[in-house]
mmCIF file with all atom_site columns, C-alpha atoms in Angstrom:
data_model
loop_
_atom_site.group_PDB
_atom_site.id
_atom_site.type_symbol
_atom_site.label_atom_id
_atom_site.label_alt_id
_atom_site.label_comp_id
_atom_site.label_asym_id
_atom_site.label_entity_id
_atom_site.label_seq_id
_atom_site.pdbx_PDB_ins_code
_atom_site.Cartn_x
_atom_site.Cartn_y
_atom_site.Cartn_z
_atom_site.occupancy
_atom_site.B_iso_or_equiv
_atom_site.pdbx_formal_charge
_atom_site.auth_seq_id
_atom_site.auth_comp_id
_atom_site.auth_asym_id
_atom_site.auth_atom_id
_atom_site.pdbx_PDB_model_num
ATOM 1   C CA . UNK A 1 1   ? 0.000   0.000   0.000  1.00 48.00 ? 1   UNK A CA 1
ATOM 2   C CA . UNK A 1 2   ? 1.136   3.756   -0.797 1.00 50.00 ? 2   UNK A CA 1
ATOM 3   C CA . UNK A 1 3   ? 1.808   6.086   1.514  1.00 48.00 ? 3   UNK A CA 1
ATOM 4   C CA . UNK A 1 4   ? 2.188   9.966   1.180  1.00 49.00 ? 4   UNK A CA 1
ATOM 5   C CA . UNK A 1 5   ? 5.814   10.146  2.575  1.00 53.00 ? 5   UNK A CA 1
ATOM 6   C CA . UNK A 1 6   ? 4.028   10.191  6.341  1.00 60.00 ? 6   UNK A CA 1
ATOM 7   C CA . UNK A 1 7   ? 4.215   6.385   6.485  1.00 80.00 ? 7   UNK A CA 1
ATOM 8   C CA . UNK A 1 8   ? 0.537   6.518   7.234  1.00 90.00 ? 8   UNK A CA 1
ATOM 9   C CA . UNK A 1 9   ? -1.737  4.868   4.457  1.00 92.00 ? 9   UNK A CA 1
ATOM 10  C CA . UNK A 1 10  ? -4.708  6.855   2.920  1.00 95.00 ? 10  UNK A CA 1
ATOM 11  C CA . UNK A 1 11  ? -8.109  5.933   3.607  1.00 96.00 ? 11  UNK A CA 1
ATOM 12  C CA . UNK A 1 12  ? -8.568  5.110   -0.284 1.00 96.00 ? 12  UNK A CA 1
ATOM 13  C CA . UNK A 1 13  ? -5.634  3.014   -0.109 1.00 95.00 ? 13  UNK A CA 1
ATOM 14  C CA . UNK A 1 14  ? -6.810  0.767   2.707  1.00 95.00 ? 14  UNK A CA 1
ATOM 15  C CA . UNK A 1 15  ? -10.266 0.575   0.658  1.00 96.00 ? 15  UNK A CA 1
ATOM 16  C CA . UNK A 1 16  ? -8.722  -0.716  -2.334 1.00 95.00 ? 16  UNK A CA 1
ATOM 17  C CA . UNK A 1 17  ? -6.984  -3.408  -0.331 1.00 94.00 ? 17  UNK A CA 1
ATOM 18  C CA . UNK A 1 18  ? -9.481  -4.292  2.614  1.00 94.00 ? 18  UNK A CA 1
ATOM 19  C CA . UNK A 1 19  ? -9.476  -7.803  1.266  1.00 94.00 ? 19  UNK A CA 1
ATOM 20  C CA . UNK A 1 20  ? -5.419  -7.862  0.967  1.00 94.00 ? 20  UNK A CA 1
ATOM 21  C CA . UNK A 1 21  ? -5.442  -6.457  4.613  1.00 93.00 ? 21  UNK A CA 1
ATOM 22  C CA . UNK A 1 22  ? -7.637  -9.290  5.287  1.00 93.00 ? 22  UNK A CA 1
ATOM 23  C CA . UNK A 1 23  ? -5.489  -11.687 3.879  1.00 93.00 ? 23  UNK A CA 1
ATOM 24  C CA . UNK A 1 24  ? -2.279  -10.405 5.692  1.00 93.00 ? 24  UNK A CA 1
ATOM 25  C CA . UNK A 1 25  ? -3.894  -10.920 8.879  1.00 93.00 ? 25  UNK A CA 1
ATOM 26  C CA . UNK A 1 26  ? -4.599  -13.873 8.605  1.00 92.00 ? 26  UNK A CA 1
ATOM 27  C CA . UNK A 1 27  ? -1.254  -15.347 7.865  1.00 92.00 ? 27  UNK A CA 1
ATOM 28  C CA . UNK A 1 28  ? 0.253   -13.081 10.558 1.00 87.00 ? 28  UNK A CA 1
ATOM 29  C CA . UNK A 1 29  ? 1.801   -10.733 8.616  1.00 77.00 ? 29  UNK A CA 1
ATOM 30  C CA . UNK A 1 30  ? 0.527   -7.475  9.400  1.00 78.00 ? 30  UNK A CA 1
ATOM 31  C CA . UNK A 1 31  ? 0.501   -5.619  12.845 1.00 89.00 ? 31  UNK A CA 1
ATOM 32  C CA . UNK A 1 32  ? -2.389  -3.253  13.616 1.00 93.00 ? 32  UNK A CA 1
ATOM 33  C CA . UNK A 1 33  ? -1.972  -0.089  11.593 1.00 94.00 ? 33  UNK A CA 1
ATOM 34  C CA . UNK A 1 34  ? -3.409  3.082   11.182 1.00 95.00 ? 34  UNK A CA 1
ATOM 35  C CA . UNK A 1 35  ? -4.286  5.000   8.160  1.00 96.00 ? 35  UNK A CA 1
ATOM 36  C CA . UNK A 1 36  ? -6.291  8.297   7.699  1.00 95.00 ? 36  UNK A CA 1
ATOM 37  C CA . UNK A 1 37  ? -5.471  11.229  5.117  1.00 94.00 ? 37  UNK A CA 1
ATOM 38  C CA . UNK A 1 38  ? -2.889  14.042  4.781  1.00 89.00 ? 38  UNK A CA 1
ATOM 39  C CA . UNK A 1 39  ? -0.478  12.064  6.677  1.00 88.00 ? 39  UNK A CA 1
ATOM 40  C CA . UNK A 1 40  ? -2.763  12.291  10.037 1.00 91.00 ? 40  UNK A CA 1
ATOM 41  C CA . UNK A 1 41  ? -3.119  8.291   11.930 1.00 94.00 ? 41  UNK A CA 1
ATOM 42  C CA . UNK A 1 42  ? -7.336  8.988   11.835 1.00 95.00 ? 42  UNK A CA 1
ATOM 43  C CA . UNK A 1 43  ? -8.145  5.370   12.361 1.00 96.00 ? 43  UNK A CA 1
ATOM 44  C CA . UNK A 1 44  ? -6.650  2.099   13.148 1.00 96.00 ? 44  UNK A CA 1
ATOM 45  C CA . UNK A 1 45  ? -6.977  -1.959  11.853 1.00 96.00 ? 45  UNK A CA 1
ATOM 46  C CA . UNK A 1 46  ? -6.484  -4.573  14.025 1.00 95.00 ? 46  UNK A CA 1
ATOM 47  C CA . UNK A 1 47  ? -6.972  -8.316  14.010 1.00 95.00 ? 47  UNK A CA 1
ATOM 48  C CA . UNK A 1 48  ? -10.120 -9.210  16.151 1.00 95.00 ? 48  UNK A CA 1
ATOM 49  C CA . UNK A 1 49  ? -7.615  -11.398 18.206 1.00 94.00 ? 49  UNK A CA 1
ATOM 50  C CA . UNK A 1 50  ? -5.647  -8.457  19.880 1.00 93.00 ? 50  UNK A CA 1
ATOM 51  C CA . UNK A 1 51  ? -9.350  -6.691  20.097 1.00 94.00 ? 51  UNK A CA 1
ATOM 52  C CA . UNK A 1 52  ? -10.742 -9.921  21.732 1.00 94.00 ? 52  UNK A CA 1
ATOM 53  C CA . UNK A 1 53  ? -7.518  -10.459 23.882 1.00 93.00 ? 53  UNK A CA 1
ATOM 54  C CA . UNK A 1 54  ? -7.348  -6.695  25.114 1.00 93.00 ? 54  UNK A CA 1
ATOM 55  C CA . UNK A 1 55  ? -11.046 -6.947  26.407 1.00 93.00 ? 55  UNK A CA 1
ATOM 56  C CA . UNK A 1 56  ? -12.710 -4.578  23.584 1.00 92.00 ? 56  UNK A CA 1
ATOM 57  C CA . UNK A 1 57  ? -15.807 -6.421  23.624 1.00 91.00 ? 57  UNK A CA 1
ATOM 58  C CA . UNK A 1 58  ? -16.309 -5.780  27.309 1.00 92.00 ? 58  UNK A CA 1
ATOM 59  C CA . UNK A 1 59  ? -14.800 -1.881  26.729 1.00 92.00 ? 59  UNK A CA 1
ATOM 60  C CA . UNK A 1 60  ? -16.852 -0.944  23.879 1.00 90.00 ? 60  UNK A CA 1
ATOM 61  C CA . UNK A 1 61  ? -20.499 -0.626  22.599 1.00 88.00 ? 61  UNK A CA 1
ATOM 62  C CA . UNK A 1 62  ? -19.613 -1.685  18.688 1.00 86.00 ? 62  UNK A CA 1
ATOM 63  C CA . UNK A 1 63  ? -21.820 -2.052  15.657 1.00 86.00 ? 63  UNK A CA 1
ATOM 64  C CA . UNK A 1 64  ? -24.008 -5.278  16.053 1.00 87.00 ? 64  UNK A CA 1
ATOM 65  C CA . UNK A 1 65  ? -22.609 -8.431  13.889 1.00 91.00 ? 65  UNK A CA 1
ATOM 66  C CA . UNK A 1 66  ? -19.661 -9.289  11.692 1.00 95.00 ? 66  UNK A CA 1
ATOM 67  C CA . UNK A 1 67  ? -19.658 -6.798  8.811  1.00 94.00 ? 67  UNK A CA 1
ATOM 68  C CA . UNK A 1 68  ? -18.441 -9.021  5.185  1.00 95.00 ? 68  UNK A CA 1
ATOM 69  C CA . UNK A 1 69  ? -15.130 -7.154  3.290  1.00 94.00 ? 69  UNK A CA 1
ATOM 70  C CA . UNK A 1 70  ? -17.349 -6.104  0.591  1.00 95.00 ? 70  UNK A CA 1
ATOM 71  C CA . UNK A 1 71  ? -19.541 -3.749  2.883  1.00 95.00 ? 71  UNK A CA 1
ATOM 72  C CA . UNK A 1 72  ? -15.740 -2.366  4.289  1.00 95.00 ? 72  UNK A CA 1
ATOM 73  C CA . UNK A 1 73  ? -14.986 -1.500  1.023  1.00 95.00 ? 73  UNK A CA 1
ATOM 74  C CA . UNK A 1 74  ? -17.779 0.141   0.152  1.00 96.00 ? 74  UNK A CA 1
ATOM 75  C CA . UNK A 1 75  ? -18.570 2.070   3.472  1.00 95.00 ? 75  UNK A CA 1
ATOM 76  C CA . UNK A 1 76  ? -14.759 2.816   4.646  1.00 96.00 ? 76  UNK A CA 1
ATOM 77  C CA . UNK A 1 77  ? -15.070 6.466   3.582  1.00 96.00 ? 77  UNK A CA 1
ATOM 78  C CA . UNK A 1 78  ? -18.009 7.097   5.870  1.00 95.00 ? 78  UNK A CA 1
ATOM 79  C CA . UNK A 1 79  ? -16.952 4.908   8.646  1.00 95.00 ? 79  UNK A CA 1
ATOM 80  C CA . UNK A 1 80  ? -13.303 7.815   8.862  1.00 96.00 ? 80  UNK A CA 1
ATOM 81  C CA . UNK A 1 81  ? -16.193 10.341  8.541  1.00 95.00 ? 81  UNK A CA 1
ATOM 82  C CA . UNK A 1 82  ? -17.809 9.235   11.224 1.00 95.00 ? 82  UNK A CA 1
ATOM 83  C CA . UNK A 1 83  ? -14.501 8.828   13.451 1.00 94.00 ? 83  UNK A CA 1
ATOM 84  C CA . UNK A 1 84  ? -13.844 12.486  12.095 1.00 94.00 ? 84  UNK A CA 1
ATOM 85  C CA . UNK A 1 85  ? -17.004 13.681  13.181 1.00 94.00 ? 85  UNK A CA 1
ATOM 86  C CA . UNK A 1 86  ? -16.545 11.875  16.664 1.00 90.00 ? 86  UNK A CA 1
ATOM 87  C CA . UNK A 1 87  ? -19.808 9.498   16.280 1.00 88.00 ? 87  UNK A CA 1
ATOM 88  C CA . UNK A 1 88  ? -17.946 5.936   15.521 1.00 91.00 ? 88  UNK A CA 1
ATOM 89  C CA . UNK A 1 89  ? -17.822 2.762   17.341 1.00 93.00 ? 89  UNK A CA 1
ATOM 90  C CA . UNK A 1 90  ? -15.621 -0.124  16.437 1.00 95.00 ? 90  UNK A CA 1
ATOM 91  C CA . UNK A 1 91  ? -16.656 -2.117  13.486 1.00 95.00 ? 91  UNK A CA 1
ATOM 92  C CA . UNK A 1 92  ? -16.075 -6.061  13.656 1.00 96.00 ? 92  UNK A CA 1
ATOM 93  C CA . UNK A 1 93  ? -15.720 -7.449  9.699  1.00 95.00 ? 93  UNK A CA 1
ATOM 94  C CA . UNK A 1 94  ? -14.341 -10.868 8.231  1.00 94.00 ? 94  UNK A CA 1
ATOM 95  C CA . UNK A 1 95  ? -15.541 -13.098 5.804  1.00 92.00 ? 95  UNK A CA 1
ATOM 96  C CA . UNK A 1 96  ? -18.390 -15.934 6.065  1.00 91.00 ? 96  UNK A CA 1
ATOM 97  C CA . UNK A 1 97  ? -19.999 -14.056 9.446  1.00 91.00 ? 97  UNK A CA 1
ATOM 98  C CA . UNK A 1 98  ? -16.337 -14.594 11.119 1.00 93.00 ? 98  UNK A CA 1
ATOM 99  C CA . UNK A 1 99  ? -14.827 -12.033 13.143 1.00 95.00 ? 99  UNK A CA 1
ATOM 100 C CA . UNK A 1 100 ? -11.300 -11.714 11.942 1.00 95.00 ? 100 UNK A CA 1
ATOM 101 C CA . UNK A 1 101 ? -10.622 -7.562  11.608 1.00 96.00 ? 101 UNK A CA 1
ATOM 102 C CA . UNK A 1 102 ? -11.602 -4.653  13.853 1.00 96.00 ? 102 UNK A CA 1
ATOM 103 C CA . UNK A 1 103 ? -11.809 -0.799  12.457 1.00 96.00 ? 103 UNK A CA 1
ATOM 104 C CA . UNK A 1 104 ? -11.357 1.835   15.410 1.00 96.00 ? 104 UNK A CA 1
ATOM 105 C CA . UNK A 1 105 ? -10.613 5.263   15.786 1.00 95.00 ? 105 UNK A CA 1
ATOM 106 C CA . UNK A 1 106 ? -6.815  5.990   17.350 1.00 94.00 ? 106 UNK A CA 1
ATOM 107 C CA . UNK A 1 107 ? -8.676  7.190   20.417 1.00 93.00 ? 107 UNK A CA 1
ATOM 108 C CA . UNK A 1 108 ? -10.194 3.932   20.550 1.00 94.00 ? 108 UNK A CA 1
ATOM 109 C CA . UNK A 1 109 ? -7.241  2.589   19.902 1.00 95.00 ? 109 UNK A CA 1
ATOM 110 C CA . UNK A 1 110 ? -4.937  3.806   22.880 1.00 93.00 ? 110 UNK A CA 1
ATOM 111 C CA . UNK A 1 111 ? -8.594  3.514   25.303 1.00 93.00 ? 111 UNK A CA 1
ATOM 112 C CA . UNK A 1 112 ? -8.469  -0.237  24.214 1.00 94.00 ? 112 UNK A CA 1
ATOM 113 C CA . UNK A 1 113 ? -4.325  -0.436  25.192 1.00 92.00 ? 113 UNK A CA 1
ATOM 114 C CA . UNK A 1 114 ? -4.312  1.423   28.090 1.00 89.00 ? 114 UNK A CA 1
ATOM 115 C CA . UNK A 1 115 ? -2.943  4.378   26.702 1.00 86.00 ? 115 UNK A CA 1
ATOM 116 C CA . UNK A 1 116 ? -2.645  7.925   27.387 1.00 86.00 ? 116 UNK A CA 1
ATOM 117 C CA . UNK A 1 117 ? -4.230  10.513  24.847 1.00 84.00 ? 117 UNK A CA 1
ATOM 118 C CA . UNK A 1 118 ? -1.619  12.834  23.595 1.00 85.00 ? 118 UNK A CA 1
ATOM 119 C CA . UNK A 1 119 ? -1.384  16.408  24.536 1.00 84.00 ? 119 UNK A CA 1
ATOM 120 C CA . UNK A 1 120 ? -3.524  18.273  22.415 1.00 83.00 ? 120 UNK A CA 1
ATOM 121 C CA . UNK A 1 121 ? -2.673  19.028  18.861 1.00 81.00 ? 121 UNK A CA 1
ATOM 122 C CA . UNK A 1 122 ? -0.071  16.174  19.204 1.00 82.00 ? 122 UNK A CA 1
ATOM 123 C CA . UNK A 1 123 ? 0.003   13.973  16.387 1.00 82.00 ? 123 UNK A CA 1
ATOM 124 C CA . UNK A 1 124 ? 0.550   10.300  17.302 1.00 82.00 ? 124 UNK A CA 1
ATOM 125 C CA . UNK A 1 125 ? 0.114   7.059   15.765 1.00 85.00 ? 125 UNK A CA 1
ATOM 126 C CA . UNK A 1 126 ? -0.568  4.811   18.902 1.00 86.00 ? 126 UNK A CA 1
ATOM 127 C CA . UNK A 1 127 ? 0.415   1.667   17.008 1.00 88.00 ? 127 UNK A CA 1
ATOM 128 C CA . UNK A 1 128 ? 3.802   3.112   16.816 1.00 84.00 ? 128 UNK A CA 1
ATOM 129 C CA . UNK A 1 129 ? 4.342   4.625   20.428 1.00 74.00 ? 129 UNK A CA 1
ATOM 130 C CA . UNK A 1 130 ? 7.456   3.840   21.927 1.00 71.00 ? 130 UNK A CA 1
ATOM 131 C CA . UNK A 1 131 ? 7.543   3.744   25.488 1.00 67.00 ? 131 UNK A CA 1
ATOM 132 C CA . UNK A 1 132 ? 10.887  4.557   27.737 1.00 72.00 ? 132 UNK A CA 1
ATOM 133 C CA . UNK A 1 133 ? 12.667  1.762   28.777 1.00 77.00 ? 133 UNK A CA 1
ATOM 134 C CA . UNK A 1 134 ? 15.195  2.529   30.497 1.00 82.00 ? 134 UNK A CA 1
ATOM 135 C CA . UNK A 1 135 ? 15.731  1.755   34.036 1.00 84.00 ? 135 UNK A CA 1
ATOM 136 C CA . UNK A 1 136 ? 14.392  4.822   36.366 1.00 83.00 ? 136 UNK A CA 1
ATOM 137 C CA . UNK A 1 137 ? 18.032  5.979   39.054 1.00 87.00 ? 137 UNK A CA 1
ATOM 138 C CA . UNK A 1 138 ? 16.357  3.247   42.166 1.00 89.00 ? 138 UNK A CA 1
ATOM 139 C CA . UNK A 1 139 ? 16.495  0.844   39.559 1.00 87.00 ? 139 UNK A CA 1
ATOM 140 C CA . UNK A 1 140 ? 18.584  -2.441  40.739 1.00 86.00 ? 140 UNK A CA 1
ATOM 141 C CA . UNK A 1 141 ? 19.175  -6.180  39.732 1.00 87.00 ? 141 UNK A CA 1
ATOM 142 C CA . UNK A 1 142 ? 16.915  -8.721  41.430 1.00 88.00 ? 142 UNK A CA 1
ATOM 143 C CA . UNK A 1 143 ? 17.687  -12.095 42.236 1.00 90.00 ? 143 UNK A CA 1
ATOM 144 C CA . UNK A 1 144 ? 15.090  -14.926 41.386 1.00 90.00 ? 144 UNK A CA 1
ATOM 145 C CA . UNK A 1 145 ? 15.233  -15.592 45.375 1.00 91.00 ? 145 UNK A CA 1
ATOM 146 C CA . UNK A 1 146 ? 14.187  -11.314 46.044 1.00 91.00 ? 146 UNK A CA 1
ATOM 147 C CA . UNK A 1 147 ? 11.610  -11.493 43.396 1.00 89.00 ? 147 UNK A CA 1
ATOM 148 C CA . UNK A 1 148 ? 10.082  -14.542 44.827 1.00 90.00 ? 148 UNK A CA 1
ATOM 149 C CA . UNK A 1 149 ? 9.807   -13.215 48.469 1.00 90.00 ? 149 UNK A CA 1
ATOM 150 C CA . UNK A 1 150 ? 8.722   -10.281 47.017 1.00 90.00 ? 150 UNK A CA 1
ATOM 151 C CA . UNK A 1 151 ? 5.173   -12.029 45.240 1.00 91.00 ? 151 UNK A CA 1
ATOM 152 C CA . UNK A 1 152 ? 4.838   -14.101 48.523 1.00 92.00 ? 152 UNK A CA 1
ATOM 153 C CA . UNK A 1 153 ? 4.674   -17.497 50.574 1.00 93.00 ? 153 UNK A CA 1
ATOM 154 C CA . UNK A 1 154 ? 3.073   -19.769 47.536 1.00 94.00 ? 154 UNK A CA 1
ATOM 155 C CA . UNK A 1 155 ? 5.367   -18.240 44.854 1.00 92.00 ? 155 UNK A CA 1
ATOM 156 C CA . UNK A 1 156 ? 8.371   -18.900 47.210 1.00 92.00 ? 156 UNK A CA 1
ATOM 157 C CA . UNK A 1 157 ? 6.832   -22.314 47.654 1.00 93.00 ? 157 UNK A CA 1
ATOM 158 C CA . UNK A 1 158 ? 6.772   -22.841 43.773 1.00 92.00 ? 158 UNK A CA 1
ATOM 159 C CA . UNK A 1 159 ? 10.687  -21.736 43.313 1.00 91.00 ? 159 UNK A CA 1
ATOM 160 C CA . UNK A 1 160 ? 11.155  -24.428 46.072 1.00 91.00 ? 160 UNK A CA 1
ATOM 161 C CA . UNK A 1 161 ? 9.392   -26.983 44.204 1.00 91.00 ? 161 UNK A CA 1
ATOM 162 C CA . UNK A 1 162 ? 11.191  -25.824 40.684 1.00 91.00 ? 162 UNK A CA 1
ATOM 163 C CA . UNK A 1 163 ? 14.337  -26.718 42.392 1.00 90.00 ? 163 UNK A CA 1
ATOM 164 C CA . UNK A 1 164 ? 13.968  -29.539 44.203 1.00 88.00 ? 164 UNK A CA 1
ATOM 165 C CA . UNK A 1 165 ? 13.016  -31.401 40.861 1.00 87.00 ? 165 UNK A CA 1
ATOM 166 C CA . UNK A 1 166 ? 16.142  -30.073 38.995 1.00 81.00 ? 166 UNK A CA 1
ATOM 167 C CA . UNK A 1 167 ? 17.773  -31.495 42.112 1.00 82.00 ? 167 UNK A CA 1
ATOM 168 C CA . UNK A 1 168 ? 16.663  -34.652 41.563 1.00 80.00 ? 168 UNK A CA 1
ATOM 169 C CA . UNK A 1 169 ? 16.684  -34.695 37.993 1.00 73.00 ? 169 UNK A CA 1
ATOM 170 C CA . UNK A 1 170 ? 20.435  -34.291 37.655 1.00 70.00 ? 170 UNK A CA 1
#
């Protein structure tokens, strides 16, 4: 799919290839993207996996039923409209009734994740945050031993039992 230089793909784009999207997912190949015009992230695609496994279905009212590809392509337009205009929920679409594909907006998006919203006027693609990761100044190594007292008596108990086996497996 093109791109205008922003790396994020064009609503037209994505309608062309809502079936190829479809496709990617499927075999694993593509992560959850977004895609909007004039190089602004307006709305995101994810496999209904990550939806299911992030709890959307309990986080978010969402059009009723499956949507087929066909009714994507035709209605993707509107459905950024909508997003644009603020009145959108999630749409779930596959083939054959299946839910396979979710369509959000990015606000959507990062309220599915977790995420915080941006500061105002901010432009963010929240399928390409990057988080710090570096250690914060009281940061120090932990032994197995610390991190076990740490979670309590039955975790401590399970360490125990981890290495009294490779005891007597050796």
């Amino acid at each position: 799919m093109a791109t205008d230089g922003s790396g994020i793909r064009s609503v037209e784009d994505v309608r062309r290839d809502v079936a190829g999207v479809l496709a990617r997912f499927r075999r694993g190949r593509t992560m959850p993207f977004s895609f909007g015009d004039g190089g602004v992230p307006e709305a995101v695609l994810l496999t209904y996996d990550q939806f299911e496994d992030l709890d959307g279905e309990s986080k978010f009212e969402r059009r009723p039923g499956v949507v087929a590809t066909e009714t994507v392509a035709a209605g993707l337009t509107s459905m950024v409209d909508a997003i644009r205009d603020g009145a959108f929920v999630p749409v779930i679409w596959g083939d054959g009734g299946e839910p396979e594909a979710v369509i959000m907006s990015t606000s959507q998006y990062r309220q599915l994740r977790g995420d915080d919203e941006p500061p105002a006027g901010t432009i963010d693609d929240p399928t390409r945050r990057v988080y710090a990761s570096e250690p914060l100044p009281t940061s120090r190594p932990m032994t197995v031993d610390e991190f076990a007292e740490m979670m309590g008596p039955e975790t401590q108990r399970i360490l125990d039992e981890i290495r009294h086996e490779d005891d007597t497996s050796q």
